[in-house]
């Protein structure tokens, strides 16, 4: 049976919420991010993107590119509030929703009678009428292409990728557009002169393995041909496995902190894999010596239960701790568990 998959993603999410909460910001370059010296941009309004500002850029650079921009450190309670409001609306379309992050999800519409174009149109309207936010929607027969499609005409976009068009449409793209090809892989491929997806499509599978490693190359080999059989995986209610400790003496050495986090992550992974669970979200919690507490989370595209799958994520989360600031407590937790059968289906491509 031909599947119908929808992907939606809220436009310039944090920045859009800031504008809704303060309408005088409308039409201005708004940049949300860490306002400390080492802060990075979380997101920027589309007006700010014209200046070349993008997520993960240092705030210092952003200020240089757009000195008259409005720089805001962010209101996470408001983002959660708007996220819940959007998800409540979207959940009325179907319960078959896979939430990927605070502002995006996949929906499996295969079993619905209504025309998916009409569903998309109505959804965009309802979200806008009831929250003030705009979303971009992609439709296709699989998750990979639906996500690519939702990004196609952002903001407030709608795009459909039909099965018969997928191969040629992919061929013309730069490889950086392939969701699943990390920055390092793109660099490695660029270094040998490969920039376009068509060049990857012409590459024999063995060569691809050389650049990407065997198992991932297989996945990418399929994706660049528009093939992706991963099902939309819905989740159990939120539940988390965590482990934390308060040190006898505060720690500042990043390697020492990493060692503790690694040890705890390994223990937790053992626990969750014994229960045959797969998690999607990693959360790092730290309390500085002055008792200020921070938590940082990252949700992966694919559910995990092995350390190699999250090592980079843990490094990135640890890197978000303020350097040289003594830490008295550190903890790690996993949440967002996938059902066993659903993940197995996605792993074994049944
Ligand atoms: P995105 O959907 O990637 O970005 P966006 O919604 O701001 O912009 P658009 O979808 O229109 O391209 O991420 C959603 C939110 O997640 C974003 O508003 C801020 C946050 N975020 C970060 O905090 N750090 C990041 O590096 C990224 C990419 C997003
Ligand atoms: Mg978004």
Short mmCIF file of C-alpha atoms and ligand atoms in Angstrom, two decimals:
data_model
loop_
_atom_site.label_atom_id
_atom_site.label_comp_id
_atom_site.label_asym_id
_atom_site.label_seq_id
_atom_site.Cartn_x
_atom_site.Cartn_y
_atom_site.Cartn_z
CA UNK A 1 0.00 0.00 0.00
CA UNK A 2 1.24 3.44 -0.87
CA UNK A 3 1.92 5.35 2.32
CA UNK A 4 1.05 9.01 2.91
CA UNK A 5 3.44 10.71 5.32
CA UNK A 6 3.24 14.33 6.44
CA UNK A 7 6.03 16.28 8.12
CA UNK A 8 5.44 19.64 9.70
CA UNK A 9 7.86 22.12 11.20
CA UNK A 10 7.07 25.43 12.85
CA UNK A 11 8.71 28.43 11.15
CA UNK A 12 11.48 30.25 13.04
CA UNK A 13 9.89 28.79 16.14
CA UNK A 14 11.47 30.56 19.15
CA UNK A 15 11.74 33.86 17.27
CA UNK A 16 8.10 33.65 16.13
CA UNK A 17 6.96 33.13 19.73
CA UNK A 18 8.93 36.19 20.81
CA UNK A 19 7.20 38.24 18.12
CA UNK A 20 3.76 36.97 19.16
CA UNK A 21 4.48 37.90 22.76
CA UNK A 22 5.77 41.32 21.73
CA UNK A 23 4.12 42.45 18.49
CA UNK A 24 6.34 45.52 18.22
CA UNK A 25 9.06 43.07 17.08
CA UNK A 26 7.10 42.11 13.97
CA UNK A 27 9.16 42.54 10.80
CA UNK A 28 12.38 43.10 12.75
CA UNK A 29 15.48 40.94 12.81
CA UNK A 30 14.96 38.93 16.03
CA UNK A 31 17.70 36.65 17.29
CA UNK A 32 17.15 34.21 20.16
CA UNK A 33 20.13 32.69 21.86
CA UNK A 34 22.58 32.70 24.74
CA UNK A 35 23.35 36.31 25.54
CA UNK A 36 26.51 35.54 27.54
CA UNK A 37 29.87 36.06 25.90
CA UNK A 38 30.07 32.54 24.58
CA UNK A 39 26.39 32.28 23.67
CA UNK A 40 25.22 30.82 20.37
CA UNK A 41 22.18 31.57 18.24
CA UNK A 42 19.26 29.19 18.85
CA UNK A 43 17.28 30.66 16.00
CA UNK A 44 16.65 33.86 14.09
CA UNK A 45 13.60 35.37 12.44
CA UNK A 46 13.56 35.27 8.65
CA UNK A 47 14.32 39.02 8.62
CA UNK A 48 17.49 38.29 10.60
CA UNK A 49 18.46 35.40 8.32
CA UNK A 50 18.86 37.91 5.48
CA UNK A 51 21.97 39.09 7.29
CA UNK A 52 23.42 35.59 7.18
CA UNK A 53 22.49 34.76 10.77
CA UNK A 54 21.68 31.11 11.48
CA UNK A 55 21.34 28.59 14.34
CA UNK A 56 24.52 27.61 16.16
CA UNK A 57 26.42 30.72 15.00
CA UNK A 58 28.11 32.60 17.84
CA UNK A 59 26.07 35.49 19.16
CA UNK A 60 29.12 37.69 18.76
CA UNK A 61 29.16 37.04 15.04
CA UNK A 62 25.41 37.59 14.85
CA UNK A 63 25.78 40.97 16.56
CA UNK A 64 28.48 41.93 14.13
CA UNK A 65 26.35 40.94 11.12
CA UNK A 66 23.28 42.75 12.39
CA UNK A 67 24.08 45.36 15.04
CA UNK A 68 20.54 46.73 15.07
CA UNK A 69 18.97 43.28 15.60
CA UNK A 70 16.85 42.48 18.63
CA UNK A 71 18.76 39.95 20.75
CA UNK A 72 16.73 37.89 23.23
CA UNK A 73 17.86 35.20 25.63
CA UNK A 74 14.67 33.19 25.34
CA UNK A 75 11.58 32.09 27.27
CA UNK A 76 11.44 28.32 27.34
CA UNK A 77 8.16 28.13 29.23
CA UNK A 78 6.54 30.05 26.38
CA UNK A 79 8.07 27.78 23.72
CA UNK A 80 6.77 24.72 25.57
CA UNK A 81 3.37 26.33 25.88
CA UNK A 82 3.15 27.07 22.12
CA UNK A 83 4.56 23.67 21.24
CA UNK A 84 1.83 21.95 23.29
CA UNK A 85 -0.82 24.12 21.67
CA UNK A 86 0.35 23.17 18.17
CA UNK A 87 0.66 19.48 19.03
CA UNK A 88 -2.84 19.50 20.52
CA UNK A 89 -4.22 20.74 17.19
CA UNK A 90 -2.14 18.34 15.13
CA UNK A 91 -3.17 15.40 17.31
CA UNK A 92 -6.73 15.88 16.16
CA UNK A 93 -5.70 14.80 12.65
CA UNK A 94 -4.46 11.38 13.73
CA UNK A 95 -2.93 9.71 16.78
CA UNK A 96 -0.19 8.33 14.50
CA UNK A 97 2.27 11.09 15.28
CA UNK A 98 6.00 10.87 15.81
CA UNK A 99 7.26 13.92 17.59
CA UNK A 100 10.81 14.65 16.50
CA UNK A 101 11.50 17.81 18.45
CA UNK A 102 9.77 20.72 20.12
CA UNK A 103 8.56 22.04 16.76
CA UNK A 104 8.30 19.17 14.28
CA UNK A 105 6.67 15.80 13.79
CA UNK A 106 5.74 13.15 11.27
CA UNK A 107 2.15 12.00 10.78
CA UNK A 108 1.08 8.83 9.05
CA UNK A 109 -2.05 9.69 7.04
CA UNK A 110 -2.16 6.46 5.03
CA UNK A 111 -5.39 5.20 6.53
CA UNK A 112 -7.32 8.46 6.38
CA UNK A 113 -9.96 8.98 3.72
CA UNK A 114 -9.60 12.72 3.42
CA UNK A 115 -7.38 14.24 0.73
CA UNK A 116 -3.97 14.93 2.33
CA UNK A 117 -3.75 18.31 0.55
CA UNK A 118 -6.94 19.41 2.23
CA UNK A 119 -5.72 18.12 5.58
CA UNK A 120 -2.52 20.12 5.15
CA UNK A 121 -4.35 23.26 4.17
CA UNK A 122 -6.79 23.02 7.08
CA UNK A 123 -4.00 22.29 9.53
CA UNK A 124 -1.95 25.31 8.47
CA UNK A 125 -5.02 27.49 8.83
CA UNK A 126 -6.04 26.15 12.24
CA UNK A 127 -2.53 26.46 13.66
CA UNK A 128 -2.30 30.01 12.41
CA UNK A 129 -5.78 31.03 13.57
CA UNK A 130 -5.40 29.51 17.02
CA UNK A 131 -1.76 30.20 17.85
CA UNK A 132 -0.56 32.88 15.43
CA UNK A 133 2.31 30.64 14.30
CA UNK A 134 2.96 29.48 10.76
CA UNK A 135 4.09 25.97 9.96
CA UNK A 136 5.58 24.42 6.86
CA UNK A 137 4.26 21.10 5.66
CA UNK A 138 5.75 18.42 3.45
CA UNK A 139 3.92 15.46 1.96
CA UNK A 140 5.35 12.35 0.42
CA UNK A 141 5.27 8.57 0.65
CA UNK A 142 8.05 8.36 3.25
CA UNK A 143 9.57 10.24 6.16
CA UNK A 144 12.80 11.26 4.49
CA UNK A 145 11.05 12.88 1.53
CA UNK A 146 8.28 14.41 3.66
CA UNK A 147 10.89 16.18 5.77
CA UNK A 148 12.75 17.37 2.70
CA UNK A 149 9.45 18.66 1.32
CA UNK A 150 8.52 20.62 4.45
CA UNK A 151 11.82 22.47 4.18
CA UNK A 152 11.30 23.24 0.49
CA UNK A 153 9.26 26.45 0.63
CA UNK A 154 9.87 27.64 4.16
CA UNK A 155 8.44 29.74 5.76
CA UNK A 156 4.70 29.02 5.61
CA UNK A 157 5.46 26.45 2.94
CA UNK A 158 3.73 23.49 1.45
CA UNK A 159 5.34 21.02 -0.93
CA UNK A 160 4.68 17.51 -2.09
CA UNK A 161 7.25 15.12 -3.49
CA UNK A 162 5.70 12.46 -5.69
CA UNK A 163 7.34 9.08 -5.90
CA UNK A 164 8.12 9.34 -9.61
CA UNK A 165 9.74 12.77 -9.21
CA UNK A 166 11.90 11.94 -6.20
CA UNK A 167 15.02 10.61 -7.93
CA UNK A 168 15.54 13.59 -10.24
CA UNK A 169 14.58 16.10 -7.62
CA UNK A 170 17.19 14.62 -5.27
CA UNK A 171 19.82 14.48 -8.01
CA UNK A 172 19.88 18.25 -8.36
CA UNK A 173 20.40 18.97 -4.65
CA UNK A 174 23.66 19.67 -2.84
CA UNK A 175 24.56 16.70 -0.61
CA UNK A 176 24.27 18.88 2.49
CA UNK A 177 20.49 18.73 2.03
CA UNK A 178 20.43 14.99 2.72
CA UNK A 179 19.08 14.57 6.23
CA UNK A 180 21.26 11.92 7.85
CA UNK A 181 24.53 13.00 6.21
CA UNK A 182 26.40 14.64 9.04
CA UNK A 183 28.70 17.62 8.75
CA UNK A 184 31.79 15.41 8.85
CA UNK A 185 30.55 13.09 6.10
CA UNK A 186 29.68 16.07 3.92
CA UNK A 187 33.16 17.48 4.47
CA UNK A 188 34.80 14.17 3.63
CA UNK A 189 32.81 13.93 0.42
CA UNK A 190 33.42 17.58 -0.50
CA UNK A 191 37.13 16.94 -0.07
CA UNK A 192 37.05 14.46 -2.92
CA UNK A 193 35.01 16.80 -5.09
CA UNK A 194 31.52 15.46 -4.41
CA UNK A 195 28.95 18.19 -3.96
CA UNK A 196 25.79 17.09 -5.71
CA UNK A 197 23.45 14.24 -4.87
CA UNK A 198 23.62 13.06 -8.50
CA UNK A 199 27.31 12.35 -7.93
CA UNK A 200 26.43 10.26 -4.89
CA UNK A 201 23.72 8.44 -6.82
CA UNK A 202 26.36 7.43 -9.35
CA UNK A 203 28.70 6.14 -6.68
CA UNK A 204 28.82 2.36 -6.22
CA UNK A 205 27.66 1.16 -2.79
CA UNK A 206 31.18 0.00 -1.82
CA UNK A 207 32.57 3.50 -2.37
CA UNK A 208 29.82 4.98 -0.28
CA UNK A 209 30.70 2.54 2.52
CA UNK A 210 34.26 3.78 2.37
CA UNK A 211 33.09 7.30 3.18
CA UNK A 212 30.23 6.62 5.54
CA UNK A 213 30.83 3.25 7.16
CA UNK A 214 28.96 0.16 6.09
CA UNK A 215 25.64 0.27 7.92
CA UNK A 216 25.02 3.97 7.50
CA UNK A 217 26.05 3.85 3.84
CA UNK A 218 23.30 1.32 3.22
CA UNK A 219 20.73 3.69 4.69
CA UNK A 220 22.04 6.69 2.73
CA UNK A 221 22.26 4.62 -0.47
CA UNK A 222 18.50 4.12 -0.17
CA UNK A 223 17.65 7.66 0.87
CA UNK A 224 19.41 9.36 -2.03
CA UNK A 225 17.20 7.24 -4.26
CA UNK A 226 14.12 8.40 -2.40
CA UNK A 227 13.66 5.11 -0.55
CA UNK A 228 12.94 5.08 3.19
CA UNK A 229 10.82 2.41 4.86
CA UNK A 230 11.03 3.70 8.42
CA UNK A 231 7.59 3.70 10.00
CA UNK A 232 6.12 6.60 11.92
CA UNK A 233 6.83 5.59 15.51
CA UNK A 234 4.48 6.80 18.22
CA UNK A 235 5.63 6.95 21.79
CA UNK A 236 4.71 5.74 25.20
CA UNK A 237 3.91 8.37 27.72
CA UNK A 238 6.94 10.29 28.87
CA UNK A 239 9.09 8.38 31.27
CA UNK A 240 12.76 8.71 31.93
CA UNK A 241 15.71 6.79 33.27
CA UNK A 242 18.28 8.94 34.99
CA UNK A 243 21.28 8.89 37.26
CA UNK A 244 22.96 11.79 39.01
CA UNK A 245 25.46 12.49 41.72
CA UNK A 246 26.58 15.34 43.95
CA UNK A 247 30.33 15.51 44.27
CA UNK A 248 32.12 15.75 47.60
CA UNK A 249 34.20 18.49 46.02
CA UNK A 250 33.14 20.63 43.07
CA UNK A 251 34.61 19.64 39.72
CA UNK A 252 35.78 21.93 36.93
CA UNK A 253 37.88 19.54 34.85
CA UNK A 254 35.81 18.76 31.72
CA UNK A 255 37.47 15.37 31.30
CA UNK A 256 36.53 14.37 34.82
CA UNK A 257 32.92 15.44 34.18
CA UNK A 258 32.87 13.54 30.93
CA UNK A 259 34.13 10.41 32.66
CA UNK A 260 31.24 10.52 35.15
CA UNK A 261 28.66 11.21 32.46
CA UNK A 262 30.00 8.37 30.34
CA UNK A 263 29.90 5.92 33.24
CA UNK A 264 26.31 6.84 34.06
CA UNK A 265 25.22 6.77 30.44
CA UNK A 266 26.67 3.27 30.04
CA UNK A 267 24.85 2.05 33.15
CA UNK A 268 21.54 3.52 32.03
CA UNK A 269 21.91 2.10 28.54
CA UNK A 270 22.39 -1.30 30.08
CA UNK A 271 19.19 -0.84 32.07
CA UNK A 272 17.11 0.30 29.13
CA UNK A 273 18.44 -2.32 26.74
CA UNK A 274 17.64 -5.03 29.32
CA UNK A 275 14.07 -3.76 29.20
CA UNK A 276 14.27 -3.74 25.41
CA UNK A 277 13.58 -0.03 25.29
CA UNK A 278 14.95 2.53 22.87
CA UNK A 279 15.18 6.19 23.86
CA UNK A 280 15.31 9.29 21.69
CA UNK A 281 16.17 12.08 24.09
CA UNK A 282 19.35 12.60 26.10
CA UNK A 283 19.30 15.15 28.91
CA UNK A 284 22.26 16.47 30.82
CA UNK A 285 21.67 18.18 34.12
CA UNK A 286 24.24 20.14 36.06
CA UNK A 287 24.26 22.25 39.15
CA UNK A 288 27.03 24.79 39.50
CA UNK A 289 28.69 25.48 42.84
CA UNK A 290 26.34 28.44 43.35
CA UNK A 291 23.38 26.00 43.01
CA UNK A 292 22.27 27.39 39.69
CA UNK A 293 20.92 24.41 37.78
CA UNK A 294 20.85 23.90 34.04
CA UNK A 295 19.49 21.11 31.89
CA UNK A 296 20.29 20.59 28.26
CA UNK A 297 18.52 18.05 26.05
CA UNK A 298 18.95 16.68 22.62
CA UNK A 299 16.48 14.52 20.73
CA UNK A 300 17.91 12.25 18.09
CA UNK A 301 16.18 11.38 14.85
CA UNK A 302 16.57 7.73 15.53
CA UNK A 303 15.95 5.89 18.78
CA UNK A 304 19.11 4.57 20.43
CA UNK A 305 20.26 2.10 23.03
CA UNK A 306 24.01 1.91 22.41
CA UNK A 307 26.71 4.24 23.63
CA UNK A 308 28.27 4.88 20.20
CA UNK A 309 24.97 6.31 19.05
CA UNK A 310 25.01 9.08 21.65
CA UNK A 311 28.66 9.75 22.35
CA UNK A 312 28.74 12.84 20.12
CA UNK A 313 25.50 14.12 21.62
CA UNK A 314 26.89 13.81 25.14
CA UNK A 315 30.00 15.70 24.07
CA UNK A 316 27.87 18.45 22.59
CA UNK A 317 25.74 18.69 25.72
CA UNK A 318 28.82 18.78 27.95
CA UNK A 319 30.28 21.50 25.76
CA UNK A 320 27.29 23.65 26.67
CA UNK A 321 28.41 23.82 30.29
CA UNK A 322 30.15 27.04 31.13
CA UNK A 323 33.89 26.40 31.09
CA UNK A 324 35.79 26.89 34.33
CA UNK A 325 32.64 27.12 36.40
CA UNK A 326 32.74 24.57 39.23
CA UNK A 327 30.05 21.90 39.08
CA UNK A 328 28.64 20.31 42.22
CA UNK A 329 26.12 17.93 40.67
CA UNK A 330 25.94 16.21 37.33
CA UNK A 331 23.34 13.87 35.95
CA UNK A 332 22.24 12.26 32.74
CA UNK A 333 18.87 10.87 31.75
CA UNK A 334 17.17 9.27 28.79
CA UNK A 335 13.55 9.75 27.81
CA UNK A 336 11.11 9.64 24.93
CA UNK A 337 10.97 5.87 24.64
CA UNK A 338 9.91 4.12 21.49
CA UNK A 339 7.80 1.00 21.61
CA UNK A 340 9.73 -2.17 21.11
CA UNK A 341 7.87 -3.41 18.08
CA UNK A 342 7.87 -0.06 16.36
CA UNK A 343 11.60 0.32 16.67
CA UNK A 344 12.22 -3.23 15.60
CA UNK A 345 10.13 -2.63 12.55
CA UNK A 346 12.19 0.43 11.72
CA UNK A 347 15.45 -1.42 12.36
CA UNK A 348 14.67 -4.43 10.31
CA UNK A 349 12.77 -2.69 7.54
CA UNK A 350 9.85 -5.11 7.68
P1 LIG B 1 14.28 24.50 13.76
O1 LIG B 1 12.95 23.99 13.30
O2 LIG B 1 15.52 23.85 13.22
O3 LIG B 1 14.41 26.05 13.40
P2 LIG B 1 13.32 27.17 13.41
O4 LIG B 1 11.96 26.65 13.73
O5 LIG B 1 13.80 28.28 14.28
O6 LIG B 1 13.37 27.72 11.92
P3 LIG B 1 12.79 27.02 10.59
O7 LIG B 1 12.17 25.73 11.00
O8 LIG B 1 11.81 28.00 10.04
O9 LIG B 1 13.99 26.86 9.71
O10 LIG B 1 14.38 24.45 15.33
C1 LIG B 1 13.27 24.71 16.18
C2 LIG B 1 13.70 25.48 17.40
O11 LIG B 1 14.70 24.75 18.11
C3 LIG B 1 14.32 26.81 17.07
O12 LIG B 1 13.37 27.85 16.96
C4 LIG B 1 15.27 27.03 18.21
C5 LIG B 1 15.66 25.65 18.64
N1 LIG B 1 17.04 25.34 18.16
C6 LIG B 1 18.11 25.56 19.01
O13 LIG B 1 17.94 25.93 20.16
N2 LIG B 1 19.39 25.31 18.53
C7 LIG B 1 19.62 24.89 17.25
O14 LIG B 1 20.78 24.68 16.85
C8 LIG B 1 18.49 24.67 16.38
C9 LIG B 1 18.70 24.20 14.96
C10 LIG B 1 17.22 24.91 16.88
MG1 LIG B 2 11.23 24.98 12.80
#
